[in-house]
Coordinates of N, CA and C in Angstrom, one line a residue:
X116 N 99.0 80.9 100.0 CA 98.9 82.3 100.6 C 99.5 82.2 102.0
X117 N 100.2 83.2 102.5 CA 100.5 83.3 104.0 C 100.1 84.7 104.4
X118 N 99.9 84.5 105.8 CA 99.6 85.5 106.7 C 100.2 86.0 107.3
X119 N 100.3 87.4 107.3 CA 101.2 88.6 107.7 C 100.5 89.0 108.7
X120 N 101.6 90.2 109.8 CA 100.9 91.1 110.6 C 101.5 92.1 110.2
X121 N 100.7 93.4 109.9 CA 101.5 94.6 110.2 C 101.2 95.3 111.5
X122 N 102.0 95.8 111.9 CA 102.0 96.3 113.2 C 102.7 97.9 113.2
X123 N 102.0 98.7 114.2 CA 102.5 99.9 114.6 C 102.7 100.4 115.4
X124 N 104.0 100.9 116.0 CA 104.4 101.0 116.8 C 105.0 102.6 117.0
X125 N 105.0 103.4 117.8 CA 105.0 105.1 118.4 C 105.9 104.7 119.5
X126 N 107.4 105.6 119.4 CA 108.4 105.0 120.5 C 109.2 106.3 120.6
X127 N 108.7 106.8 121.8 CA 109.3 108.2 122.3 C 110.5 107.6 123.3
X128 N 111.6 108.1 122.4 CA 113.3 108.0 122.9 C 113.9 108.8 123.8
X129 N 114.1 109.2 124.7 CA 115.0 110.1 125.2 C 116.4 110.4 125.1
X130 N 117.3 111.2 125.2 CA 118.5 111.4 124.4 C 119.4 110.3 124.8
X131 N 120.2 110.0 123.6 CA 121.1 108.5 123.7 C 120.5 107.6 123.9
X132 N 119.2 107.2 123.8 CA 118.2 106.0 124.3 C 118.4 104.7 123.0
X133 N 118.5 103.2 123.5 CA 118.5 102.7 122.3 C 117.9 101.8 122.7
X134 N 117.0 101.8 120.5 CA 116.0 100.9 120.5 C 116.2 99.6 119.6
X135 N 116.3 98.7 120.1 CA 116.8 97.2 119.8 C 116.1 96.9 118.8
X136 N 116.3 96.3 118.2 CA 115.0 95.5 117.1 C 115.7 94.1 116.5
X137 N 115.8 93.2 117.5 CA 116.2 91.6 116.9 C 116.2 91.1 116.1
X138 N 114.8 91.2 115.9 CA 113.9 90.2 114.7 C 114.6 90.6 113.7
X139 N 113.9 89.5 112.8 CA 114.9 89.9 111.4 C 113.1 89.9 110.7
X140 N 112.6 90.9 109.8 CA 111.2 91.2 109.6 C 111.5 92.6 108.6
X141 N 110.5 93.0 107.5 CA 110.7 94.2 106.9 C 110.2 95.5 108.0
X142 N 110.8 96.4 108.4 CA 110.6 97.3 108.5 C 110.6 98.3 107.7
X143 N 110.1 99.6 108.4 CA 110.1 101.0 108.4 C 109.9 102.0 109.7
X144 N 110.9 102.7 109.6 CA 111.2 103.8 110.9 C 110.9 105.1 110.4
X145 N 110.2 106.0 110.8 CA 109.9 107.3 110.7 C 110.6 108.2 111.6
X146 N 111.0 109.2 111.3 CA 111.5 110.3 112.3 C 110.3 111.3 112.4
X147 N 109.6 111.1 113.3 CA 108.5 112.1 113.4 C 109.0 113.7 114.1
X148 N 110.1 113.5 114.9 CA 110.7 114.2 115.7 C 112.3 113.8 116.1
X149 N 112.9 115.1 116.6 CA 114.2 114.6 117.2 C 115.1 114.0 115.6
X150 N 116.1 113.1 116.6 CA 116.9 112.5 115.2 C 117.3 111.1 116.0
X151 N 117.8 110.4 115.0 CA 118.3 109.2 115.4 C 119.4 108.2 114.5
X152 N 120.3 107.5 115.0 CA 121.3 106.5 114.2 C 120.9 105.6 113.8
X153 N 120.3 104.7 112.8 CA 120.2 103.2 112.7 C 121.6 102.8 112.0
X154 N 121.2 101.6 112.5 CA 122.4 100.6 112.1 C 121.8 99.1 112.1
X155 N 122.3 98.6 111.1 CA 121.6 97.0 110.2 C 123.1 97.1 109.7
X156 N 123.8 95.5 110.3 CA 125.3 95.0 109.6 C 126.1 96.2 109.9
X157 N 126.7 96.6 108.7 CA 127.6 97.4 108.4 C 127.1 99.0 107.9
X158 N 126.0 98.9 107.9 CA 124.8 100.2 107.3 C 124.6 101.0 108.9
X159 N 125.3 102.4 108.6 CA 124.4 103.6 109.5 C 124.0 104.7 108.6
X160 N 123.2 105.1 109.4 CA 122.3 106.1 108.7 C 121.6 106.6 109.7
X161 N 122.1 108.3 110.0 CA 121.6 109.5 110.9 C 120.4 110.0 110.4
X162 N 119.4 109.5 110.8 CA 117.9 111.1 110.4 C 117.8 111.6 111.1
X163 N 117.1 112.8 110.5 CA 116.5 114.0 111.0 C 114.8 114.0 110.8
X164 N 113.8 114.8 110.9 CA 112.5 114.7 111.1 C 112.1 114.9 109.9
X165 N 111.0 114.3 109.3 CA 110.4 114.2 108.4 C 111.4 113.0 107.6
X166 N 111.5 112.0 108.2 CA 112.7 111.7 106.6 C 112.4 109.9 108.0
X167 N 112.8 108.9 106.9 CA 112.2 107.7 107.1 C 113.9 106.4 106.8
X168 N 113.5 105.4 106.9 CA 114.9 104.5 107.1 C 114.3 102.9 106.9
X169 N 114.7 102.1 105.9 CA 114.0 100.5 106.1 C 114.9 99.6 105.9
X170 N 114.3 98.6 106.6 CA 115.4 97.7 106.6 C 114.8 96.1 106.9
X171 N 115.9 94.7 106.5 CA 114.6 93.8 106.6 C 115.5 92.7 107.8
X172 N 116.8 93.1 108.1 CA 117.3 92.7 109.4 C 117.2 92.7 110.5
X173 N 117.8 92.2 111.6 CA 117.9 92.8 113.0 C 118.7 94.5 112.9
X174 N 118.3 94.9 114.1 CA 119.0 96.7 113.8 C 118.8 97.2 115.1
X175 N 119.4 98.7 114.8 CA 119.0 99.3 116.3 C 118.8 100.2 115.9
X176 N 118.3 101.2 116.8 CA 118.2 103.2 116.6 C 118.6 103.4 117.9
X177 N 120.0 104.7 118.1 CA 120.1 105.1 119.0 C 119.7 106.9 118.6
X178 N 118.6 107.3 119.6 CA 117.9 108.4 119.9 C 119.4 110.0 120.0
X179 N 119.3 111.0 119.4 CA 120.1 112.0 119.0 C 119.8 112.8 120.6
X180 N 120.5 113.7 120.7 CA 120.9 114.6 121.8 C 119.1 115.3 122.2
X181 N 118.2 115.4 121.0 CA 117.0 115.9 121.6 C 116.0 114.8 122.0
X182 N 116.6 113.3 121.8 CA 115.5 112.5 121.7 C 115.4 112.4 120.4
X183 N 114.0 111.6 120.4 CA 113.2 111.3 119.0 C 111.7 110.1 119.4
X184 N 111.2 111.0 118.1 CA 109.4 110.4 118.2 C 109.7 109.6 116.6
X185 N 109.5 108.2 117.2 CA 109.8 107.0 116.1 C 108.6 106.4 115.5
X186 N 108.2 106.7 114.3 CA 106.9 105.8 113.7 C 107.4 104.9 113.6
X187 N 107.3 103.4 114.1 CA 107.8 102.6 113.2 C 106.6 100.8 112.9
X188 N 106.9 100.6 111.6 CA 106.0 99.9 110.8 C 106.4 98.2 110.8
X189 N 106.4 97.2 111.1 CA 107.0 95.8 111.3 C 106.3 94.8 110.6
X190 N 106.7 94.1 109.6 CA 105.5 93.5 108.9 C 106.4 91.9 109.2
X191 N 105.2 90.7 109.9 CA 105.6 89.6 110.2 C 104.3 88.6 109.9
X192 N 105.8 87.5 109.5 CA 104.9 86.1 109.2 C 103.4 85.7 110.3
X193 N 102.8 85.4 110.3 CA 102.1 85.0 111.6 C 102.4 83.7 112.0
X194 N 102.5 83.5 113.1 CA 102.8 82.3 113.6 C 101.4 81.4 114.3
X195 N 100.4 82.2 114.3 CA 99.5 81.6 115.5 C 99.5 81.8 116.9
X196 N 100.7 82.5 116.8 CA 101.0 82.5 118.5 C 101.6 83.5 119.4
X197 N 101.4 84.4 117.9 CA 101.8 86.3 118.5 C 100.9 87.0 119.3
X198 N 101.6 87.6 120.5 CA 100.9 88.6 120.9 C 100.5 90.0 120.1
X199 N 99.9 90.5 120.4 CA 99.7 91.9 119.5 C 101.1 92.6 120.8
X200 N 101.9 93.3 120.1 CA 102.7 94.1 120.8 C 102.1 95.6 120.2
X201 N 102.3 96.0 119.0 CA 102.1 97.5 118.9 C 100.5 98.1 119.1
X202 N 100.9 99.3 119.0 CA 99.6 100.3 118.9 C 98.4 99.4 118.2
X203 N 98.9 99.5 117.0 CA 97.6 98.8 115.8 C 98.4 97.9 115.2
X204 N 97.6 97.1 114.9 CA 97.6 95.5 114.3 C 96.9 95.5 113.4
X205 N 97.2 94.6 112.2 CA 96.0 94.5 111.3 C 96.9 93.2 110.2
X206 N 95.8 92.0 110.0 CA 96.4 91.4 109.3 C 96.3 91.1 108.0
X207 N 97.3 90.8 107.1 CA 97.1 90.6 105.7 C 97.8 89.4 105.3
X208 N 96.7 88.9 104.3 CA 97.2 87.7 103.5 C 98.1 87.8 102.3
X209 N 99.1 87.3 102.2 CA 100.0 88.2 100.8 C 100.7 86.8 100.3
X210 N 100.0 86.6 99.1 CA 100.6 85.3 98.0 C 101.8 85.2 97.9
X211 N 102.8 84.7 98.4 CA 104.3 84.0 98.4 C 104.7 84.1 97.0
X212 N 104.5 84.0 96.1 CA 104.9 84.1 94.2 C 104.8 85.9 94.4
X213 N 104.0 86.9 94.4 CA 104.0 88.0 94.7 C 105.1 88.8 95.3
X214 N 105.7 90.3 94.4 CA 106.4 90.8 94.9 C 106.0 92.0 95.9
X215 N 106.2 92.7 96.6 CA 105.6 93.6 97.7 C 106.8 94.8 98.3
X216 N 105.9 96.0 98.2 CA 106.7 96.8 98.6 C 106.5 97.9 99.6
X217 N 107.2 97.9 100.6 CA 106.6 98.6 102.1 C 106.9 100.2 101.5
X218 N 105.6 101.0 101.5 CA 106.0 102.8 101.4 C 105.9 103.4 102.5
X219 N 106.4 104.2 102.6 CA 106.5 105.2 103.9 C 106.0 106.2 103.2
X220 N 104.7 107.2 103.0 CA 105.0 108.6 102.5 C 103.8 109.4 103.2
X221 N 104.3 110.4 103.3 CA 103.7 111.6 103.9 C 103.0 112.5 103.5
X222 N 101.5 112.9 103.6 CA 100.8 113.7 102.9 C 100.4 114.7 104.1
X223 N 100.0 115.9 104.0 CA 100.0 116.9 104.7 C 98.5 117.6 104.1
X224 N 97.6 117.8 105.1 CA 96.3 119.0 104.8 C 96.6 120.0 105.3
X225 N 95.7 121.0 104.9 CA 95.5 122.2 105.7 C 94.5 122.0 106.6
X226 N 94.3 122.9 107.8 CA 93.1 122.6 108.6 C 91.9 122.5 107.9
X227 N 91.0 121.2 108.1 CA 90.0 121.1 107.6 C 90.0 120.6 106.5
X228 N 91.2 120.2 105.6 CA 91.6 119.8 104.3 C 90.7 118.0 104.0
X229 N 90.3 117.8 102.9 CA 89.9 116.7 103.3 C 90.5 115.6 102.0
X230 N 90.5 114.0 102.1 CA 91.6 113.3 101.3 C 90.4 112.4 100.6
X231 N 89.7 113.0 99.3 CA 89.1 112.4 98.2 C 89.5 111.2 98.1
X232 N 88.7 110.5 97.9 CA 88.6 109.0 97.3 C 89.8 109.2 95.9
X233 N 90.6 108.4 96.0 CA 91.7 108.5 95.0 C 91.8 106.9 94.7
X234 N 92.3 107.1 93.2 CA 92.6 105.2 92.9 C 94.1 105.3 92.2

């Protein structure tokens, strides 16, 4: 078994602002607001809000003319010797033989709406 972190991260861009991402690690990027460019290799891809982007390379986002409000999701080996960098941290054990798949999805209430125990 090996040990993972997921981590989250909230990264308010200002227009043309760019957001680096080295590591080579599965991600997921949310457009919560604004728009933005990513690019991984030879891959771009412009969003717009409500709409999501993954990738398991190094990459960037550069921030659209309004800005942009970035969810974004980083799932890493643990080393023993990570700082917590994002918002929330939480870690998980995930069996190496095991295949795994990062979702991005969006569910929406109405005021006061409430989210039943579902399996």
């Amino acid at each position: 078994m090996n040990t993972h972190t997921l981590e989250f991260f909230r990264d308010q861009l200002p227009a043309g602002a760019r957001l680096s991402m080295p590591d080579s690690c599965p991600r997921v990027l949310y457009v919560r607001s604004g728009s933005f460019t990513a690019r991984s290799n030879a891959i771009v891809t412009t969003l717009a809000p409500n709409s999501a982007w993954h990738a398991v390379g190094s990459c960037e986002a550069v921030a659209g003319k309004a800005g942009a409000e970035v969810y974004r999701w980083e799932l890493r080996r643990e080393t023993g010797m990570a700082a917590a960098r994002g918002a929330l941290r939480a870690a998980l054990t995930l069996d190496p033989k095991g295949a795994y798949l990062m979702r991005c999805d969006r569910v929406d209430f109405p005021p006061g709406g409430i989210a039943y125990t579902h399996t």
